[in-house]
Amino acid sequence: MRRLLDTLYGAAGLLAGLCMIGVLISVLISIIGRQIDWHVAGIDAYAGYFMAGAGFLALASTFKHGEHIRVTLLLNSLAARGNRRLDIFALCAGTLLAAAFAFFSIKLMLDSHTYNDVSTSNDATPLWIPQISMAVGTVLFLVSLVDELIRRLHGLPAPTSHQTHE
């Protein structure tokens, strides 16, 4: 199970990286297009879609690699037992928030599909297509939080930015 989850987190991170390349290509096309008086309809919207995809798809991978911001001042001032309890509490709260975020991201995507919502820019992209990355990213983030909560309940330490996973 560990290998499957780490593969999912890694794949999402890779897709986030590809989305960043998509942002780069979109911006370059826009810049070059302006220089040669050639306009690609909706290219700015696509840069935004790729940017959102990069952010959401990277959530789980960055969390599991200990790269999310943690306010450790309070955690470090507590004894080991209090530190563990506060960490578990924070993971529980984060899991609840991520569950709501995932639920509403999926709902938004499904509603956009149901009601045939399209982009208001001149590309008229069906919005459910770029919203897939948000739904997938938030679901994977939820899974990573539940995964980390279970690990912490079993007494395993929090990931650090220099730690490799088993």
Short mmCIF file of N, CA and C in Angstrom, two decimals:
data_model
loop_
_atom_site.label_atom_id
_atom_site.label_comp_id
_atom_site.label_asym_id
_atom_site.label_seq_id
_atom_site.Cartn_x
_atom_site.Cartn_y
_atom_site.Cartn_z
N MET A 1 0.82 -1.20 0.00
CA MET A 1 0.00 0.00 0.00
C MET A 1 0.87 1.26 0.00
N ARG A 2 1.98 1.21 0.76
CA ARG A 2 2.88 2.37 0.83
C ARG A 2 3.41 2.72 -0.55
N ARG A 3 3.80 1.69 -1.31
CA ARG A 3 4.35 1.92 -2.64
C ARG A 3 3.30 2.53 -3.56
N LEU A 4 2.06 2.05 -3.48
CA LEU A 4 0.98 2.59 -4.30
C LEU A 4 0.73 4.06 -3.98
N LEU A 5 0.64 4.38 -2.69
CA LEU A 5 0.38 5.77 -2.30
C LEU A 5 1.53 6.68 -2.73
N ASP A 6 2.76 6.25 -2.48
CA ASP A 6 3.90 7.07 -2.88
C ASP A 6 3.96 7.25 -4.39
N THR A 7 3.55 6.22 -5.14
CA THR A 7 3.49 6.32 -6.60
C THR A 7 2.43 7.33 -7.02
N LEU A 8 1.27 7.30 -6.36
CA LEU A 8 0.22 8.28 -6.66
C LEU A 8 0.68 9.70 -6.37
N TYR A 9 1.32 9.91 -5.21
CA TYR A 9 1.80 11.24 -4.86
C TYR A 9 2.86 11.70 -5.87
N GLY A 10 3.75 10.78 -6.24
CA GLY A 10 4.80 11.12 -7.20
C GLY A 10 4.23 11.43 -8.57
N ALA A 11 3.23 10.65 -9.01
CA ALA A 11 2.61 10.90 -10.31
C ALA A 11 1.91 12.26 -10.33
N ALA A 12 1.24 12.59 -9.25
CA ALA A 12 0.59 13.90 -9.18
C ALA A 12 1.64 15.01 -9.20
N GLY A 13 2.75 14.80 -8.51
CA GLY A 13 3.83 15.78 -8.54
C GLY A 13 4.41 15.94 -9.94
N LEU A 14 4.53 14.83 -10.65
CA LEU A 14 5.02 14.87 -12.03
C LEU A 14 4.03 15.63 -12.92
N LEU A 15 2.75 15.37 -12.75
CA LEU A 15 1.74 16.10 -13.52
C LEU A 15 1.77 17.59 -13.19
N ALA A 16 2.02 17.91 -11.93
CA ALA A 16 2.14 19.32 -11.53
C ALA A 16 3.32 19.96 -12.26
N GLY A 17 4.41 19.22 -12.36
CA GLY A 17 5.57 19.72 -13.10
C GLY A 17 5.26 19.93 -14.57
N LEU A 18 4.52 19.00 -15.15
CA LEU A 18 4.11 19.16 -16.55
C LEU A 18 3.19 20.37 -16.73
N CYS A 19 2.34 20.61 -15.73
CA CYS A 19 1.49 21.81 -15.79
C CYS A 19 2.33 23.08 -15.74
N MET A 20 3.41 23.05 -14.95
CA MET A 20 4.30 24.22 -14.92
C MET A 20 4.94 24.44 -16.29
N ILE A 21 5.29 23.36 -16.96
CA ILE A 21 5.82 23.48 -18.32
C ILE A 21 4.73 24.04 -19.23
N GLY A 22 3.48 23.62 -19.01
CA GLY A 22 2.36 24.16 -19.77
C GLY A 22 2.21 25.65 -19.57
N VAL A 23 2.42 26.13 -18.34
CA VAL A 23 2.38 27.57 -18.06
C VAL A 23 3.47 28.27 -18.87
N LEU A 24 4.66 27.71 -18.81
CA LEU A 24 5.79 28.30 -19.53
C LEU A 24 5.50 28.38 -21.03
N ILE A 25 5.04 27.29 -21.59
CA ILE A 25 4.75 27.27 -23.04
C ILE A 25 3.65 28.26 -23.39
N SER A 26 2.60 28.30 -22.57
CA SER A 26 1.51 29.25 -22.82
C SER A 26 1.98 30.69 -22.80
N VAL A 27 2.80 31.02 -21.81
CA VAL A 27 3.30 32.38 -21.70
C VAL A 27 4.24 32.70 -22.87
N LEU A 28 5.10 31.74 -23.23
CA LEU A 28 5.99 31.96 -24.36
C LEU A 28 5.22 32.16 -25.66
N ILE A 29 4.19 31.37 -25.87
CA ILE A 29 3.37 31.53 -27.07
C ILE A 29 2.73 32.91 -27.08
N SER A 30 2.25 33.34 -25.92
CA SER A 30 1.63 34.66 -25.83
C SER A 30 2.64 35.76 -26.13
N ILE A 31 3.83 35.66 -25.57
CA ILE A 31 4.86 36.68 -25.79
C ILE A 31 5.30 36.70 -27.26
N ILE A 32 5.61 35.54 -27.78
CA ILE A 32 6.06 35.46 -29.18
C ILE A 32 4.94 35.90 -30.11
N GLY A 33 3.72 35.49 -29.79
CA GLY A 33 2.58 35.88 -30.62
C GLY A 33 2.41 37.39 -30.71
N ARG A 34 2.60 38.07 -29.57
CA ARG A 34 2.51 39.53 -29.59
C ARG A 34 3.62 40.16 -30.45
N GLN A 35 4.79 39.55 -30.42
CA GLN A 35 5.91 40.10 -31.18
C GLN A 35 5.71 39.97 -32.69
N ILE A 36 5.02 38.92 -33.11
CA ILE A 36 4.82 38.70 -34.56
C ILE A 36 3.37 38.98 -34.97
N ASP A 37 2.64 39.66 -34.08
CA ASP A 37 1.25 40.05 -34.36
C ASP A 37 0.36 38.84 -34.70
N TRP A 38 0.47 37.82 -33.87
CA TRP A 38 -0.30 36.59 -34.04
C TRP A 38 -0.96 36.29 -32.70
N HIS A 39 -2.28 36.18 -32.67
CA HIS A 39 -3.01 35.98 -31.43
C HIS A 39 -3.58 34.56 -31.38
N VAL A 40 -3.29 33.89 -30.27
CA VAL A 40 -3.86 32.57 -30.03
C VAL A 40 -5.01 32.75 -29.04
N ALA A 41 -6.22 32.45 -29.49
CA ALA A 41 -7.41 32.67 -28.66
C ALA A 41 -7.34 31.86 -27.37
N GLY A 42 -7.54 32.53 -26.25
CA GLY A 42 -7.63 31.85 -24.96
C GLY A 42 -6.32 31.40 -24.34
N ILE A 43 -5.18 31.83 -24.90
CA ILE A 43 -3.90 31.34 -24.38
C ILE A 43 -3.68 31.79 -22.94
N ASP A 44 -4.15 32.98 -22.58
CA ASP A 44 -4.03 33.44 -21.19
C ASP A 44 -4.86 32.56 -20.25
N ALA A 45 -6.03 32.14 -20.71
CA ALA A 45 -6.87 31.26 -19.89
C ALA A 45 -6.17 29.92 -19.68
N TYR A 46 -5.52 29.42 -20.71
CA TYR A 46 -4.83 28.14 -20.59
C TYR A 46 -3.64 28.24 -19.64
N ALA A 47 -2.96 29.37 -19.64
CA ALA A 47 -1.88 29.56 -18.68
C ALA A 47 -2.45 29.49 -17.26
N GLY A 48 -3.61 30.09 -17.06
CA GLY A 48 -4.27 30.03 -15.76
C GLY A 48 -4.71 28.62 -15.39
N TYR A 49 -5.24 27.88 -16.36
CA TYR A 49 -5.64 26.49 -16.09
C TYR A 49 -4.43 25.66 -15.69
N PHE A 50 -3.33 25.84 -16.41
CA PHE A 50 -2.12 25.09 -16.08
C PHE A 50 -1.58 25.50 -14.70
N MET A 51 -1.66 26.77 -14.39
CA MET A 51 -1.18 27.25 -13.08
C MET A 51 -2.01 26.63 -11.96
N ALA A 52 -3.31 26.61 -12.11
CA ALA A 52 -4.18 25.99 -11.10
C ALA A 52 -3.88 24.49 -10.99
N GLY A 53 -3.73 23.84 -12.13
CA GLY A 53 -3.41 22.42 -12.12
C GLY A 53 -2.11 22.14 -11.39
N ALA A 54 -1.11 22.97 -11.63
CA ALA A 54 0.19 22.79 -10.96
C ALA A 54 0.03 22.91 -9.45
N GLY A 55 -0.71 23.90 -9.01
CA GLY A 55 -0.89 24.11 -7.58
C GLY A 55 -1.64 22.98 -6.90
N PHE A 56 -2.74 22.58 -7.48
CA PHE A 56 -3.56 21.54 -6.85
C PHE A 56 -2.91 20.16 -6.93
N LEU A 57 -2.33 19.83 -8.06
CA LEU A 57 -1.72 18.51 -8.21
C LEU A 57 -0.47 18.35 -7.36
N ALA A 58 0.15 19.45 -6.97
CA ALA A 58 1.37 19.37 -6.15
C ALA A 58 1.07 19.26 -4.66
N LEU A 59 -0.17 19.45 -4.24
CA LEU A 59 -0.49 19.47 -2.81
C LEU A 59 -0.04 18.21 -2.07
N ALA A 60 -0.41 17.04 -2.55
CA ALA A 60 -0.11 15.80 -1.84
C ALA A 60 1.39 15.52 -1.81
N SER A 61 2.04 15.69 -2.93
CA SER A 61 3.47 15.41 -3.01
C SER A 61 4.27 16.33 -2.10
N THR A 62 3.97 17.60 -2.12
CA THR A 62 4.72 18.52 -1.26
C THR A 62 4.42 18.26 0.21
N PHE A 63 3.20 17.89 0.53
CA PHE A 63 2.87 17.57 1.92
C PHE A 63 3.65 16.35 2.40
N LYS A 64 3.66 15.31 1.58
CA LYS A 64 4.33 14.07 1.97
C LYS A 64 5.85 14.20 2.00
N HIS A 65 6.38 15.24 1.39
CA HIS A 65 7.82 15.48 1.45
C HIS A 65 8.17 16.53 2.51
N GLY A 66 7.20 16.92 3.33
CA GLY A 66 7.45 17.85 4.42
C GLY A 66 7.72 19.27 3.96
N GLU A 67 7.21 19.63 2.78
CA GLU A 67 7.49 20.95 2.22
C GLU A 67 6.40 21.98 2.50
N HIS A 68 5.27 21.57 3.09
CA HIS A 68 4.25 22.54 3.45
C HIS A 68 4.73 23.32 4.67
N ILE A 69 4.28 24.53 4.79
CA ILE A 69 4.69 25.37 5.92
C ILE A 69 4.07 24.83 7.20
N ARG A 70 4.91 24.63 8.20
CA ARG A 70 4.45 24.20 9.52
C ARG A 70 4.94 25.22 10.53
N VAL A 71 4.07 25.62 11.41
CA VAL A 71 4.46 26.55 12.46
C VAL A 71 4.96 25.69 13.62
N THR A 72 6.27 25.55 13.70
CA THR A 72 6.86 24.64 14.68
C THR A 72 7.22 25.31 16.00
N LEU A 73 7.06 26.63 16.09
CA LEU A 73 7.40 27.32 17.33
C LEU A 73 6.64 26.73 18.51
N LEU A 74 5.33 26.55 18.35
CA LEU A 74 4.52 25.98 19.42
C LEU A 74 4.82 24.50 19.59
N LEU A 75 4.93 23.77 18.50
CA LEU A 75 5.22 22.33 18.59
C LEU A 75 6.53 22.08 19.32
N ASN A 76 7.55 22.84 19.00
CA ASN A 76 8.87 22.63 19.61
C ASN A 76 8.91 23.02 21.08
N SER A 77 7.99 23.86 21.51
CA SER A 77 7.98 24.29 22.91
C SER A 77 7.26 23.27 23.81
N LEU A 78 6.58 22.32 23.22
CA LEU A 78 5.84 21.32 24.00
C LEU A 78 6.70 20.09 24.27
N ALA A 79 6.34 19.38 25.30
CA ALA A 79 6.97 18.08 25.57
C ALA A 79 6.56 17.11 24.45
N ALA A 80 7.25 16.01 24.35
CA ALA A 80 7.01 15.05 23.26
C ALA A 80 5.54 14.62 23.20
N ARG A 81 4.95 14.36 24.34
CA ARG A 81 3.55 13.90 24.38
C ARG A 81 2.60 14.99 23.88
N GLY A 82 2.80 16.22 24.34
CA GLY A 82 1.97 17.34 23.90
C GLY A 82 2.18 17.64 22.43
N ASN A 83 3.41 17.54 21.98
CA ASN A 83 3.76 17.75 20.58
C ASN A 83 2.99 16.76 19.70
N ARG A 84 3.01 15.50 20.10
CA ARG A 84 2.32 14.45 19.33
C ARG A 84 0.81 14.71 19.30
N ARG A 85 0.24 15.07 20.43
CA ARG A 85 -1.20 15.33 20.50
C ARG A 85 -1.60 16.51 19.62
N LEU A 86 -0.84 17.59 19.69
CA LEU A 86 -1.14 18.76 18.87
C LEU A 86 -0.99 18.43 17.38
N ASP A 87 0.03 17.65 17.06
CA ASP A 87 0.24 17.25 15.67
C ASP A 87 -0.94 16.41 15.16
N ILE A 88 -1.39 15.48 15.98
CA ILE A 88 -2.53 14.64 15.59
C ILE A 88 -3.80 15.49 15.48
N PHE A 89 -3.99 16.42 16.41
CA PHE A 89 -5.14 17.33 16.33
C PHE A 89 -5.10 18.13 15.03
N ALA A 90 -3.93 18.68 14.69
CA ALA A 90 -3.79 19.47 13.46
C ALA A 90 -4.07 18.60 12.23
N LEU A 91 -3.61 17.37 12.25
CA LEU A 91 -3.88 16.47 11.12
C LEU A 91 -5.38 16.15 11.02
N CYS A 92 -6.04 15.98 12.16
CA CYS A 92 -7.49 15.73 12.14
C CYS A 92 -8.23 16.94 11.57
N ALA A 93 -7.87 18.13 12.04
CA ALA A 93 -8.52 19.34 11.54
C ALA A 93 -8.24 19.52 10.04
N GLY A 94 -7.00 19.30 9.64
CA GLY A 94 -6.64 19.41 8.23
C GLY A 94 -7.39 18.40 7.38
N THR A 95 -7.56 17.20 7.92
CA THR A 95 -8.29 16.16 7.18
C THR A 95 -9.74 16.56 6.97
N LEU A 96 -10.36 17.12 7.99
CA LEU A 96 -11.76 17.57 7.86
C LEU A 96 -11.88 18.69 6.83
N LEU A 97 -10.96 19.65 6.88
CA LEU A 97 -10.98 20.74 5.91
C LEU A 97 -10.71 20.23 4.49
N ALA A 98 -9.76 19.33 4.37
CA ALA A 98 -9.44 18.77 3.05
C ALA A 98 -10.60 17.95 2.50
N ALA A 99 -11.32 17.26 3.39
CA ALA A 99 -12.49 16.48 2.95
C ALA A 99 -13.56 17.41 2.38
N ALA A 100 -13.79 18.52 3.06
CA ALA A 100 -14.77 19.49 2.54
C ALA A 100 -14.29 20.08 1.22
N PHE A 101 -13.03 20.43 1.15
CA PHE A 101 -12.45 20.99 -0.07
C PHE A 101 -12.56 20.00 -1.23
N ALA A 102 -12.24 18.73 -0.97
CA ALA A 102 -12.33 17.70 -2.01
C ALA A 102 -13.78 17.52 -2.45
N PHE A 103 -14.69 17.45 -1.49
CA PHE A 103 -16.10 17.28 -1.81
C PHE A 103 -16.60 18.40 -2.73
N PHE A 104 -16.31 19.64 -2.34
CA PHE A 104 -16.82 20.77 -3.12
C PHE A 104 -16.08 20.94 -4.44
N SER A 105 -14.84 20.50 -4.52
CA SER A 105 -14.12 20.53 -5.79
C SER A 105 -14.73 19.54 -6.78
N ILE A 106 -15.05 18.36 -6.29
CA ILE A 106 -15.70 17.36 -7.14
C ILE A 106 -17.09 17.84 -7.54
N LYS A 107 -17.81 18.40 -6.58
CA LYS A 107 -19.15 18.92 -6.88
C LYS A 107 -19.09 20.01 -7.93
N LEU A 108 -18.14 20.93 -7.80
CA LEU A 108 -17.99 22.00 -8.78
C LEU A 108 -17.73 21.43 -10.17
N MET A 109 -16.83 20.46 -10.26
CA MET A 109 -16.51 19.85 -11.55
C MET A 109 -17.75 19.17 -12.14
N LEU A 110 -18.45 18.41 -11.33
CA LEU A 110 -19.65 17.71 -11.82
C LEU A 110 -20.75 18.70 -12.22
N ASP A 111 -20.94 19.76 -11.43
CA ASP A 111 -21.93 20.77 -11.77
C ASP A 111 -21.57 21.48 -13.08
N SER A 112 -20.28 21.78 -13.26
CA SER A 112 -19.84 22.42 -14.50
C SER A 112 -20.12 21.52 -15.70
N HIS A 113 -19.94 20.23 -15.51
CA HIS A 113 -20.23 19.28 -16.59
C HIS A 113 -21.73 19.20 -16.85
N THR A 114 -22.50 19.10 -15.77
CA THR A 114 -23.95 18.98 -15.89
C THR A 114 -24.58 20.18 -16.59
N TYR A 115 -24.12 21.38 -16.20
CA TYR A 115 -24.72 22.61 -16.73
C TYR A 115 -23.97 23.18 -17.93
N ASN A 116 -23.02 22.41 -18.45
CA ASN A 116 -22.25 22.83 -19.63
C ASN A 116 -21.64 24.21 -19.48
N ASP A 117 -21.05 24.48 -18.31
CA ASP A 117 -20.35 25.74 -18.10
C ASP A 117 -19.12 25.80 -18.98
N VAL A 118 -18.93 26.96 -19.60
CA VAL A 118 -17.74 27.16 -20.43
C VAL A 118 -17.04 28.44 -20.00
N SER A 119 -15.78 28.53 -20.35
CA SER A 119 -14.98 29.70 -20.03
C SER A 119 -15.58 30.93 -20.68
N THR A 120 -15.50 32.06 -19.99
CA THR A 120 -16.03 33.30 -20.56
C THR A 120 -15.04 33.95 -21.52
N SER A 121 -13.81 33.45 -21.55
CA SER A 121 -12.86 34.00 -22.52
C SER A 121 -13.18 33.43 -23.90
N ASN A 122 -12.50 33.90 -24.91
CA ASN A 122 -12.86 33.52 -26.28
C ASN A 122 -12.46 32.10 -26.65
N ASP A 123 -11.90 31.33 -25.73
CA ASP A 123 -11.60 29.92 -26.03
C ASP A 123 -12.81 29.02 -25.77
N ALA A 124 -13.74 29.46 -24.90
CA ALA A 124 -14.97 28.72 -24.58
C ALA A 124 -14.71 27.27 -24.18
N THR A 125 -13.68 27.06 -23.38
CA THR A 125 -13.34 25.72 -22.89
C THR A 125 -14.39 25.26 -21.88
N PRO A 126 -14.88 24.01 -22.01
CA PRO A 126 -15.76 23.49 -20.96
C PRO A 126 -15.00 23.48 -19.63
N LEU A 127 -15.54 24.14 -18.62
CA LEU A 127 -14.80 24.35 -17.38
C LEU A 127 -14.53 23.07 -16.59
N TRP A 128 -15.32 22.04 -16.81
CA TRP A 128 -15.08 20.82 -16.06
C TRP A 128 -13.73 20.20 -16.43
N ILE A 129 -13.22 20.49 -17.60
CA ILE A 129 -11.94 19.90 -18.01
C ILE A 129 -10.79 20.43 -17.16
N PRO A 130 -10.58 21.75 -17.06
CA PRO A 130 -9.51 22.19 -16.17
C PRO A 130 -9.80 21.96 -14.69
N GLN A 131 -11.08 21.83 -14.34
CA GLN A 131 -11.44 21.58 -12.94
C GLN A 131 -11.10 20.16 -12.49
N ILE A 132 -10.82 19.28 -13.44
CA ILE A 132 -10.41 17.91 -13.08
C ILE A 132 -9.16 17.95 -12.23
N SER A 133 -8.21 18.80 -12.59
CA SER A 133 -6.95 18.85 -11.82
C SER A 133 -7.20 19.31 -10.39
N MET A 134 -8.14 20.21 -10.19
CA MET A 134 -8.47 20.66 -8.85
C MET A 134 -9.10 19.51 -8.06
N ALA A 135 -10.03 18.80 -8.67
CA ALA A 135 -10.70 17.70 -7.97
C ALA A 135 -9.71 16.59 -7.64
N VAL A 136 -8.90 16.21 -8.60
CA VAL A 136 -7.92 15.14 -8.36
C VAL A 136 -6.91 15.59 -7.31
N GLY A 137 -6.42 16.81 -7.42
CA GLY A 137 -5.44 17.31 -6.47
C GLY A 137 -5.96 17.36 -5.05
N THR A 138 -7.19 17.82 -4.88
CA THR A 138 -7.74 17.90 -3.52
C THR A 138 -8.04 16.51 -2.95
N VAL A 139 -8.47 15.59 -3.79
CA VAL A 139 -8.71 14.22 -3.31
C VAL A 139 -7.39 13.57 -2.89
N LEU A 140 -6.36 13.74 -3.69
CA LEU A 140 -5.05 13.18 -3.32
C LEU A 140 -4.49 13.85 -2.06
N PHE A 141 -4.74 15.14 -1.90
CA PHE A 141 -4.31 15.82 -0.69
C PHE A 141 -5.04 15.24 0.52
N LEU A 142 -6.34 14.98 0.39
CA LEU A 142 -7.10 14.35 1.46
C LEU A 142 -6.51 12.98 1.79
N VAL A 143 -6.24 12.20 0.77
CA VAL A 143 -5.65 10.87 0.98
C VAL A 143 -4.31 10.99 1.71
N SER A 144 -3.50 11.97 1.32
CA SER A 144 -2.19 12.13 1.96
C SER A 144 -2.33 12.54 3.43
N LEU A 145 -3.33 13.35 3.74
CA LEU A 145 -3.56 13.73 5.13
C LEU A 145 -4.03 12.54 5.96
N VAL A 146 -4.94 11.74 5.41
CA VAL A 146 -5.40 10.54 6.12
C VAL A 146 -4.23 9.58 6.30
N ASP A 147 -3.43 9.42 5.27
CA ASP A 147 -2.24 8.57 5.32
C ASP A 147 -1.31 9.03 6.44
N GLU A 148 -1.05 10.32 6.49
CA GLU A 148 -0.14 10.85 7.50
C GLU A 148 -0.75 10.76 8.89
N LEU A 149 -2.06 10.96 9.02
CA LEU A 149 -2.72 10.82 10.31
C LEU A 149 -2.58 9.39 10.82
N ILE A 150 -2.78 8.42 9.96
CA ILE A 150 -2.64 7.00 10.36
C ILE A 150 -1.20 6.72 10.76
N ARG A 151 -0.25 7.23 9.99
CA ARG A 151 1.17 7.03 10.33
C ARG A 151 1.49 7.63 11.70
N ARG A 152 0.97 8.83 11.95
CA ARG A 152 1.25 9.49 13.22
C ARG A 152 0.60 8.75 14.38
N LEU A 153 -0.62 8.23 14.16
CA LEU A 153 -1.28 7.46 15.21
C LEU A 153 -0.51 6.18 15.53
N HIS A 154 0.23 5.68 14.56
CA HIS A 154 1.08 4.50 14.78
C HIS A 154 2.46 4.89 15.33
N GLY A 155 2.65 6.17 15.63
CA GLY A 155 3.89 6.61 16.25
C GLY A 155 5.02 6.95 15.30
N LEU A 156 4.74 7.00 14.01
CA LEU A 156 5.79 7.35 13.04
C LEU A 156 5.98 8.86 13.00
N PRO A 157 7.19 9.33 12.75
CA PRO A 157 7.45 10.77 12.79
C PRO A 157 6.90 11.50 11.56
N ALA A 158 6.78 12.81 11.71
CA ALA A 158 6.33 13.66 10.59
C ALA A 158 7.43 13.68 9.53
N PRO A 159 7.03 13.77 8.26
CA PRO A 159 8.06 13.86 7.21
C PRO A 159 8.79 15.19 7.31
N THR A 160 10.04 15.17 6.93
CA THR A 160 10.79 16.42 6.84
C THR A 160 11.19 16.62 5.40
N SER A 161 11.62 17.81 5.09
CA SER A 161 11.98 18.09 3.70
C SER A 161 13.21 17.32 3.25
N HIS A 162 13.97 16.74 4.19
CA HIS A 162 15.17 16.00 3.83
C HIS A 162 14.98 14.50 3.97
N GLN A 163 13.82 14.08 4.41
CA GLN A 163 13.55 12.67 4.69
C GLN A 163 13.07 11.98 3.43
N THR A 164 13.53 10.78 3.19
CA THR A 164 13.01 9.97 2.09
C THR A 164 12.06 8.95 2.68
N HIS A 165 11.05 8.61 1.92
CA HIS A 165 10.04 7.67 2.41
C HIS A 165 10.46 6.24 2.14
N GLU A 166 10.06 5.38 3.07
CA GLU A 166 10.40 3.96 2.91
C GLU A 166 9.56 3.29 1.85
#
